[in-house]
mmCIF file of C-alpha atoms and ligand atoms in Angstrom:
data_model
loop_
_atom_site.group_PDB
_atom_site.id
_atom_site.type_symbol
_atom_site.label_atom_id
_atom_site.label_comp_id
_atom_site.label_asym_id
_atom_site.label_seq_id
_atom_site.Cartn_x
_atom_site.Cartn_y
_atom_site.Cartn_z
ATOM 1 C CA VAL N 1 157.614 91.698 134.580
ATOM 2 C CA THR N 2 156.715 94.796 132.649
ATOM 3 C CA ARG N 3 157.528 95.018 129.052
ATOM 4 C CA ALA N 4 157.683 98.443 127.338
ATOM 5 C CA GLN N 5 157.861 99.822 123.873
ATOM 6 C CA VAL N 6 161.294 101.366 123.462
ATOM 7 C CA GLY N 7 161.133 102.660 119.906
ATOM 8 C CA GLU N 8 160.918 101.302 116.436
ATOM 9 C CA ASN N 9 158.279 98.800 117.807
ATOM 10 C CA ILE N 10 160.947 97.072 119.853
ATOM 11 C CA GLU N 11 159.499 95.721 123.032
ATOM 12 C CA ALA N 12 161.851 95.136 126.005
ATOM 13 C CA GLY N 13 161.450 94.094 129.544
ATOM 14 C CA ASN N 14 163.286 95.440 132.708
ATOM 15 C CA SER N 15 166.853 94.496 132.513
ATOM 16 C CA ALA N 16 166.041 92.241 129.373
ATOM 17 C CA TRP N 17 167.396 94.280 126.301
ATOM 18 C CA SER N 18 168.093 92.007 123.450
ATOM 19 C CA PHE N 19 169.652 92.526 119.984
ATOM 20 C CA ALA N 20 167.841 89.436 118.625
ATOM 21 C CA GLY N 21 164.697 89.199 116.526
ATOM 22 C CA HIS N 22 162.882 92.355 115.612
ATOM 23 C CA THR N 23 165.686 94.554 117.170
ATOM 24 C CA ALA N 24 168.075 93.214 114.545
ATOM 25 C CA GLU N 25 165.533 94.057 111.777
ATOM 26 C CA VAL N 26 165.202 97.653 112.837
ATOM 27 C CA PHE N 27 168.677 98.100 114.264
ATOM 28 C CA ASP N 28 169.994 100.469 111.582
ATOM 29 C CA THR N 29 167.219 102.988 112.268
ATOM 30 C CA HIS N 30 167.214 102.495 116.041
ATOM 31 C CA VAL N 31 170.974 102.990 116.456
ATOM 32 C CA ARG N 32 170.955 106.215 114.370
ATOM 33 C CA ARG N 33 168.227 107.643 116.672
ATOM 34 C CA SER N 34 169.893 106.341 119.804
ATOM 35 C CA VAL N 35 173.592 107.176 119.318
ATOM 36 C CA PRO N 36 174.665 110.704 118.638
ATOM 37 C CA MET N 37 176.891 111.043 115.615
ATOM 38 C CA TYR N 38 176.683 107.399 114.837
ATOM 39 C CA GLU N 39 177.620 107.903 111.182
ATOM 40 C CA ALA N 40 180.347 110.538 112.027
ATOM 41 C CA GLY N 41 181.929 107.938 114.322
ATOM 42 C CA HIS N 42 182.068 105.357 111.445
ATOM 43 C CA ASP N 43 183.799 108.019 109.278
ATOM 44 C CA ILE N 44 186.464 108.488 111.968
ATOM 45 C CA VAL N 45 187.034 104.676 112.212
ATOM 46 C CA CYS N 46 187.381 104.516 108.507
ATOM 47 C CA GLY N 47 189.802 107.439 108.478
ATOM 48 C CA LEU N 48 191.892 105.823 111.168
ATOM 49 C CA SER N 49 191.962 102.580 109.341
ATOM 50 C CA ASP N 50 194.166 104.031 106.558
ATOM 51 C CA PHE N 51 197.013 104.116 109.028
ATOM 52 C CA PHE N 52 196.819 100.551 110.048
ATOM 53 C CA VAL N 53 195.304 98.378 107.258
ATOM 54 C CA HIS N 54 197.960 97.033 104.927
ATOM 55 C CA ASP N 55 197.599 94.789 101.895
ATOM 56 C CA ASP N 56 197.918 91.477 103.908
ATOM 57 C CA SER N 57 196.104 92.658 107.125
ATOM 58 C CA VAL N 58 193.638 90.808 109.369
ATOM 59 C CA VAL N 59 191.050 93.132 110.747
ATOM 60 C CA TYR N 60 188.300 92.447 113.274
ATOM 61 C CA GLU N 61 185.092 94.095 114.218
ATOM 62 C CA LEU N 62 183.737 92.744 117.463
ATOM 63 C CA GLY N 63 179.971 93.357 117.808
ATOM 64 C CA VAL N 64 179.574 93.814 114.038
ATOM 65 C CA SER N 65 175.782 93.957 114.245
ATOM 66 C CA THR N 66 174.343 94.324 110.737
ATOM 67 C CA GLY N 67 177.674 94.922 109.247
ATOM 68 C CA GLU N 68 177.338 98.651 108.298
ATOM 69 C CA LEU N 69 180.801 99.678 109.565
ATOM 70 C CA MET N 70 182.449 96.606 108.231
ATOM 71 C CA ALA N 71 180.942 97.294 104.724
ATOM 72 C CA HIS N 72 182.268 100.943 104.915
ATOM 73 C CA LEU N 73 185.757 99.719 105.812
ATOM 74 C CA ILE N 74 185.676 97.050 103.085
ATOM 75 C CA ARG N 75 184.734 99.585 100.423
ATOM 76 C CA ARG N 76 187.396 101.992 101.584
ATOM 77 C CA HIS N 77 190.049 99.353 101.156
ATOM 78 C CA ALA N 78 188.741 97.830 97.986
ATOM 79 C CA HIS N 79 192.237 98.319 96.537
ATOM 80 C CA ARG N 80 193.542 95.790 98.988
ATOM 81 C CA PRO N 81 191.812 92.567 97.940
ATOM 82 C CA LYS N 82 193.947 90.471 100.197
ATOM 83 C CA VAL N 83 192.825 92.014 103.453
ATOM 84 C CA LYS N 84 191.023 89.417 105.639
ATOM 85 C CA TRP N 85 187.940 90.946 107.377
ATOM 86 C CA VAL N 86 186.257 89.214 110.267
ATOM 87 C CA GLY N 87 183.079 90.452 111.920
ATOM 88 C CA VAL N 88 182.010 88.759 115.192
ATOM 89 C CA ASP N 89 178.597 89.001 116.890
ATOM 90 C CA ILE N 90 176.747 86.821 119.387
ATOM 91 C CA GLU N 91 173.349 87.203 117.760
ATOM 92 C CA ALA N 92 172.575 85.006 114.752
ATOM 93 C CA ASP N 93 169.912 87.588 113.563
ATOM 94 C CA MET N 94 172.658 90.212 113.286
ATOM 95 C CA ILE N 95 175.069 87.897 111.606
ATOM 96 C CA ARG N 96 172.450 86.934 108.980
ATOM 97 C CA ARG N 97 172.000 90.578 108.065
ATOM 98 C CA ALA N 98 175.753 91.274 108.155
ATOM 99 C CA LYS N 99 176.248 88.417 105.824
ATOM 100 C CA GLU N 100 173.652 89.817 103.306
ATOM 101 C CA ARG N 101 175.278 93.211 103.367
ATOM 102 C CA VAL N 102 178.940 92.288 103.361
ATOM 103 C CA GLY N 103 178.448 89.183 101.038
ATOM 104 C CA ALA N 104 177.357 91.561 98.357
ATOM 105 C CA LEU N 105 180.956 92.918 98.312
ATOM 106 C CA ASP N 106 183.833 91.426 96.683
ATOM 107 C CA ALA N 107 186.094 90.793 99.667
ATOM 108 C CA ASP N 108 187.633 88.043 101.868
ATOM 109 C CA ALA N 109 185.182 88.586 104.752
ATOM 110 C CA SER N 110 183.874 86.178 107.368
ATOM 111 C CA LEU N 111 181.014 86.825 109.687
ATOM 112 C CA VAL N 112 181.093 84.651 112.657
ATOM 113 C CA CYS N 113 178.355 84.079 115.163
ATOM 114 C CA ALA N 114 180.270 83.747 118.487
ATOM 115 C CA ASP N 115 180.557 85.027 121.928
ATOM 116 C CA ALA N 116 183.518 87.468 121.978
ATOM 117 C CA VAL N 117 184.183 86.379 125.587
ATOM 118 C CA ASP N 118 185.671 83.078 124.354
ATOM 119 C CA TYR N 119 186.402 83.805 120.786
ATOM 120 C CA ASP N 120 190.163 83.366 119.723
ATOM 121 C CA LEU N 121 191.601 86.211 117.800
ATOM 122 C CA ALA N 122 194.247 85.601 115.159
ATOM 123 C CA PRO N 123 197.180 88.107 114.893
ATOM 124 C CA ALA N 124 195.526 91.326 113.541
ATOM 125 C CA ASP N 125 196.590 94.799 112.459
ATOM 126 C CA MET N 126 193.384 96.367 113.653
ATOM 127 C CA VAL N 127 190.573 95.526 115.965
ATOM 128 C CA VAL N 128 187.336 97.723 116.105
ATOM 129 C CA SER N 129 184.917 97.857 118.986
ATOM 130 C CA TYR N 130 182.224 100.294 118.136
ATOM 131 C CA TYR N 131 179.788 100.461 121.019
ATOM 132 C CA PHE N 132 180.386 96.776 121.707
ATOM 133 C CA LEU N 133 182.623 96.451 124.785
ATOM 134 C CA GLN N 134 180.052 98.208 126.932
ATOM 135 C CA PHE N 135 177.777 95.090 126.581
ATOM 136 C CA ILE N 136 180.439 92.670 127.820
ATOM 137 C CA PRO N 137 179.808 91.826 131.528
ATOM 138 C CA PRO N 138 182.398 93.649 133.589
ATOM 139 C CA ARG N 139 183.751 90.274 134.958
ATOM 140 C CA TYR N 140 184.838 89.323 131.504
ATOM 141 C CA ARG N 141 185.738 92.754 130.129
ATOM 142 C CA GLN N 142 189.375 92.982 131.097
ATOM 143 C CA ASP N 143 189.979 89.507 129.719
ATOM 144 C CA VAL N 144 188.416 90.544 126.348
ATOM 145 C CA VAL N 145 190.736 93.655 126.125
ATOM 146 C CA ASN N 146 193.729 91.448 127.141
ATOM 147 C CA ARG N 147 193.128 89.095 124.317
ATOM 148 C CA ILE N 148 192.694 92.075 121.901
ATOM 149 C CA TYR N 149 196.116 93.364 123.034
ATOM 150 C CA HIS N 150 197.645 90.016 122.659
ATOM 151 C CA ALA N 151 196.202 89.480 119.145
ATOM 152 C CA LEU N 152 197.476 92.897 117.810
ATOM 153 C CA THR N 153 200.598 93.119 115.891
ATOM 154 C CA TRP N 154 203.222 95.648 117.112
ATOM 155 C CA GLY N 155 202.021 98.996 115.890
ATOM 156 C CA GLY N 156 198.483 97.623 115.413
ATOM 157 C CA ALA N 157 195.408 99.559 116.575
ATOM 158 C CA PHE N 158 192.530 98.993 118.860
ATOM 159 C CA VAL N 159 189.734 101.475 118.137
ATOM 160 C CA LEU N 160 187.275 101.672 121.023
ATOM 161 C CA PHE N 161 184.159 103.652 121.037
ATOM 162 C CA GLU N 162 182.039 103.430 124.161
ATOM 163 C CA LYS N 163 179.292 105.104 125.990
ATOM 164 C CA VAL N 164 180.952 106.514 129.048
ATOM 165 C CA ARG N 165 179.903 107.636 132.571
ATOM 166 C CA GLY N 166 180.957 110.993 133.821
ATOM 167 C CA PRO N 167 183.877 111.317 136.268
ATOM 168 C CA ASP N 168 181.608 112.034 139.251
ATOM 169 C CA ALA N 169 177.897 112.377 140.111
ATOM 170 C CA ARG N 170 177.461 115.886 139.055
ATOM 171 C CA PHE N 171 179.027 115.335 135.582
ATOM 172 C CA GLN N 172 177.066 112.068 135.122
ATOM 173 C CA ASP N 173 173.885 113.926 135.860
ATOM 174 C CA ILE N 174 174.588 116.622 133.281
ATOM 175 C CA LEU N 175 175.666 114.132 130.603
ATOM 176 C CA SER N 176 172.675 111.772 131.154
ATOM 177 C CA LEU N 177 170.111 114.625 131.174
ATOM 178 C CA LEU N 178 171.513 115.948 127.872
ATOM 179 C CA TYR N 179 171.488 112.581 126.434
ATOM 180 C CA THR N 180 167.829 112.330 127.352
ATOM 181 C CA ASP N 181 167.319 115.677 125.586
ATOM 182 C CA PHE N 182 168.957 114.140 122.561
ATOM 183 C CA LYS N 183 166.500 111.245 122.534
ATOM 184 C CA LEU N 184 163.465 113.562 123.032
ATOM 185 C CA ALA N 185 164.620 115.779 120.090
ATOM 186 C CA ASN N 186 164.731 112.540 118.026
ATOM 187 C CA ASP N 187 161.074 111.980 118.915
ATOM 188 C CA TYR N 188 161.316 109.158 121.278
ATOM 189 C CA SER N 189 158.518 109.502 123.993
ATOM 190 C CA PRO N 190 159.353 109.775 127.630
ATOM 191 C CA ASP N 191 157.851 106.191 128.040
ATOM 192 C CA GLU N 192 160.097 104.790 125.302
ATOM 193 C CA ILE N 193 163.223 106.481 126.848
ATOM 194 C CA VAL N 194 162.486 105.208 130.361
ATOM 195 C CA GLY N 195 161.636 101.728 128.982
ATOM 196 C CA LYS N 196 164.909 101.571 127.112
ATOM 197 C CA SER N 197 166.941 102.736 130.068
ATOM 198 C CA ARG N 198 165.167 100.155 132.205
ATOM 199 C CA SER N 199 165.784 97.392 129.714
ATOM 200 C CA LEU N 200 169.564 98.181 129.722
ATOM 201 C CA LYS N 201 170.031 97.686 133.409
ATOM 202 C CA GLY N 202 172.813 95.187 133.810
ATOM 203 C CA VAL N 203 173.088 94.715 130.016
ATOM 204 C CA LEU N 204 174.824 97.997 128.960
ATOM 205 C CA GLU N 205 177.379 98.862 131.672
ATOM 206 C CA PRO N 206 179.345 101.887 130.728
ATOM 207 C CA PHE N 207 182.627 102.646 132.521
ATOM 208 C CA SER N 208 184.046 106.193 132.968
ATOM 209 C CA THR N 209 186.757 107.401 130.724
ATOM 210 C CA GLU N 210 189.320 106.626 133.468
ATOM 211 C CA GLY N 211 187.741 103.116 133.850
ATOM 212 C CA ASN N 212 188.265 102.477 130.139
ATOM 213 C CA LEU N 213 191.800 103.811 130.213
ATOM 214 C CA GLY N 214 192.531 101.456 133.192
ATOM 215 C CA LEU N 215 191.243 98.469 131.168
ATOM 216 C CA LEU N 216 193.579 99.421 128.336
ATOM 217 C CA ARG N 217 196.645 100.142 130.394
ATOM 218 C CA ARG N 218 196.274 96.890 132.444
ATOM 219 C CA ALA N 219 195.991 94.936 129.136
ATOM 220 C CA GLY N 220 199.395 96.538 128.193
ATOM 221 C CA PHE N 221 198.524 99.506 125.929
ATOM 222 C CA GLU N 222 200.670 102.627 126.647
ATOM 223 C CA ASP N 223 199.931 104.791 123.595
ATOM 224 C CA ILE N 224 196.357 105.945 123.891
ATOM 225 C CA ALA N 225 194.690 109.055 122.519
ATOM 226 C CA PRO N 226 191.089 110.328 122.274
ATOM 227 C CA VAL N 227 189.694 110.584 118.714
ATOM 228 C CA PHE N 228 186.025 111.471 119.416
ATOM 229 C CA ARG N 229 183.752 112.835 122.129
ATOM 230 C CA HIS N 230 180.120 113.874 122.103
ATOM 231 C CA LEU N 231 178.484 114.137 125.554
ATOM 232 C CA CYS N 232 178.705 110.622 127.016
ATOM 233 C CA PHE N 233 179.981 109.005 123.802
ATOM 234 C CA GLU N 234 183.735 108.641 123.389
ATOM 235 C CA GLY N 235 186.249 107.131 121.015
ATOM 236 C CA VAL N 236 189.908 106.312 121.672
ATOM 237 C CA LEU N 237 192.693 105.036 119.608
ATOM 238 C CA ALA N 238 195.103 102.622 121.434
ATOM 239 C CA ILE N 239 198.292 101.477 119.582
ATOM 240 C CA LYS N 240 200.279 98.511 120.643
HETATM 241 C C1 SAM E 1 175.586 98.590 119.578
HETATM 242 S S1 SAM E 1 175.757 97.227 118.757
HETATM 243 C C2 SAM E 1 177.308 97.544 117.798
HETATM 244 C C3 SAM E 1 177.072 98.460 116.570
HETATM 245 C C4 SAM E 1 177.927 98.139 115.463
HETATM 246 N N1 SAM E 1 179.313 98.011 115.764
HETATM 247 C C5 SAM E 1 177.825 99.283 114.361
HETATM 248 O O1 SAM E 1 178.718 99.954 114.086
HETATM 249 O O2 SAM E 1 176.708 99.439 113.766
HETATM 250 C C6 SAM E 1 176.403 96.009 119.948
HETATM 251 C C7 SAM E 1 176.538 94.579 119.246
HETATM 252 O O3 SAM E 1 177.269 93.744 120.157
HETATM 253 C C8 SAM E 1 176.779 92.379 120.132
HETATM 254 N N2 SAM E 1 177.261 91.730 121.257
HETATM 255 C C9 SAM E 1 176.847 91.953 122.577
HETATM 256 N N3 SAM E 1 177.499 91.008 123.341
HETATM 257 C C10 SAM E 1 178.333 90.263 122.623
HETATM 258 C C11 SAM E 1 179.218 89.211 122.887
HETATM 259 N N4 SAM E 1 179.359 88.730 124.081
HETATM 260 N N5 SAM E 1 179.893 88.624 121.762
HETATM 261 C C12 SAM E 1 179.803 89.095 120.523
HETATM 262 N N6 SAM E 1 178.862 90.135 120.273
HETATM 263 C C13 SAM E 1 178.153 90.812 121.248
HETATM 264 C C14 SAM E 1 175.287 92.577 120.039
HETATM 265 O O4 SAM E 1 174.563 91.530 119.562
HETATM 266 C C15 SAM E 1 175.183 93.947 119.159
HETATM 267 O O5 SAM E 1 175.050 93.469 117.741
#
């Protein structure tokens, strides 16, 4: 089993990417260099939240990582002290960091270390999945979206950002080569880029835009609109 350096001194083996340990420590840097318009996407989620977060809302972020987006949301809604914020992540190292960041804010926030695959969601006005669902094994993914739909109140929002595959081989080729250019421009070495791609085999499994729309529609969502797109990175708003 070969292990490779994949950037930020993260070492990862073939098909063995992990968010634990050192990855969690350097995550904030690594994600900015790896996800185009990472911060701009956060701004869009925050903007959307104004339409769905009310004084007594429950809001979830699944795959909360180090809590950066959750902290932005909490600060934006500081005038609504009764909102209950819940961040869920499967990695204890991520939750520890998220607790440090979010705990410094004056808010009703819980950071929960749990597998979203069997985590029960309470009724909520907004659920955020910012580059999280793509890490849920396809055999559980529909069930997770079903439970999100079920938990949302009528008029509530599911904000879903995902890395997506192109609609056919030609588009997929173009998108993935341009994404490689993005990583090269951010000073990742060819070895790091290949090592990262190899580590994500079977771990990050992107669907196409149509594939994600299918997941949402089968769960029950009818009102769905795109809110962001940059190469193979896409955000949609689904309203129950
Ligand atoms: C790309 S990161 C999310 C980034 C984050 N939302 C942000 O805005 O910075 C994906 C996260 O999903 C978490 N994750 C992966 N599988 C999970 C699961 N089954 N249950 C809960 N969290 C999971 C990972 O530990 C990781 O922290």
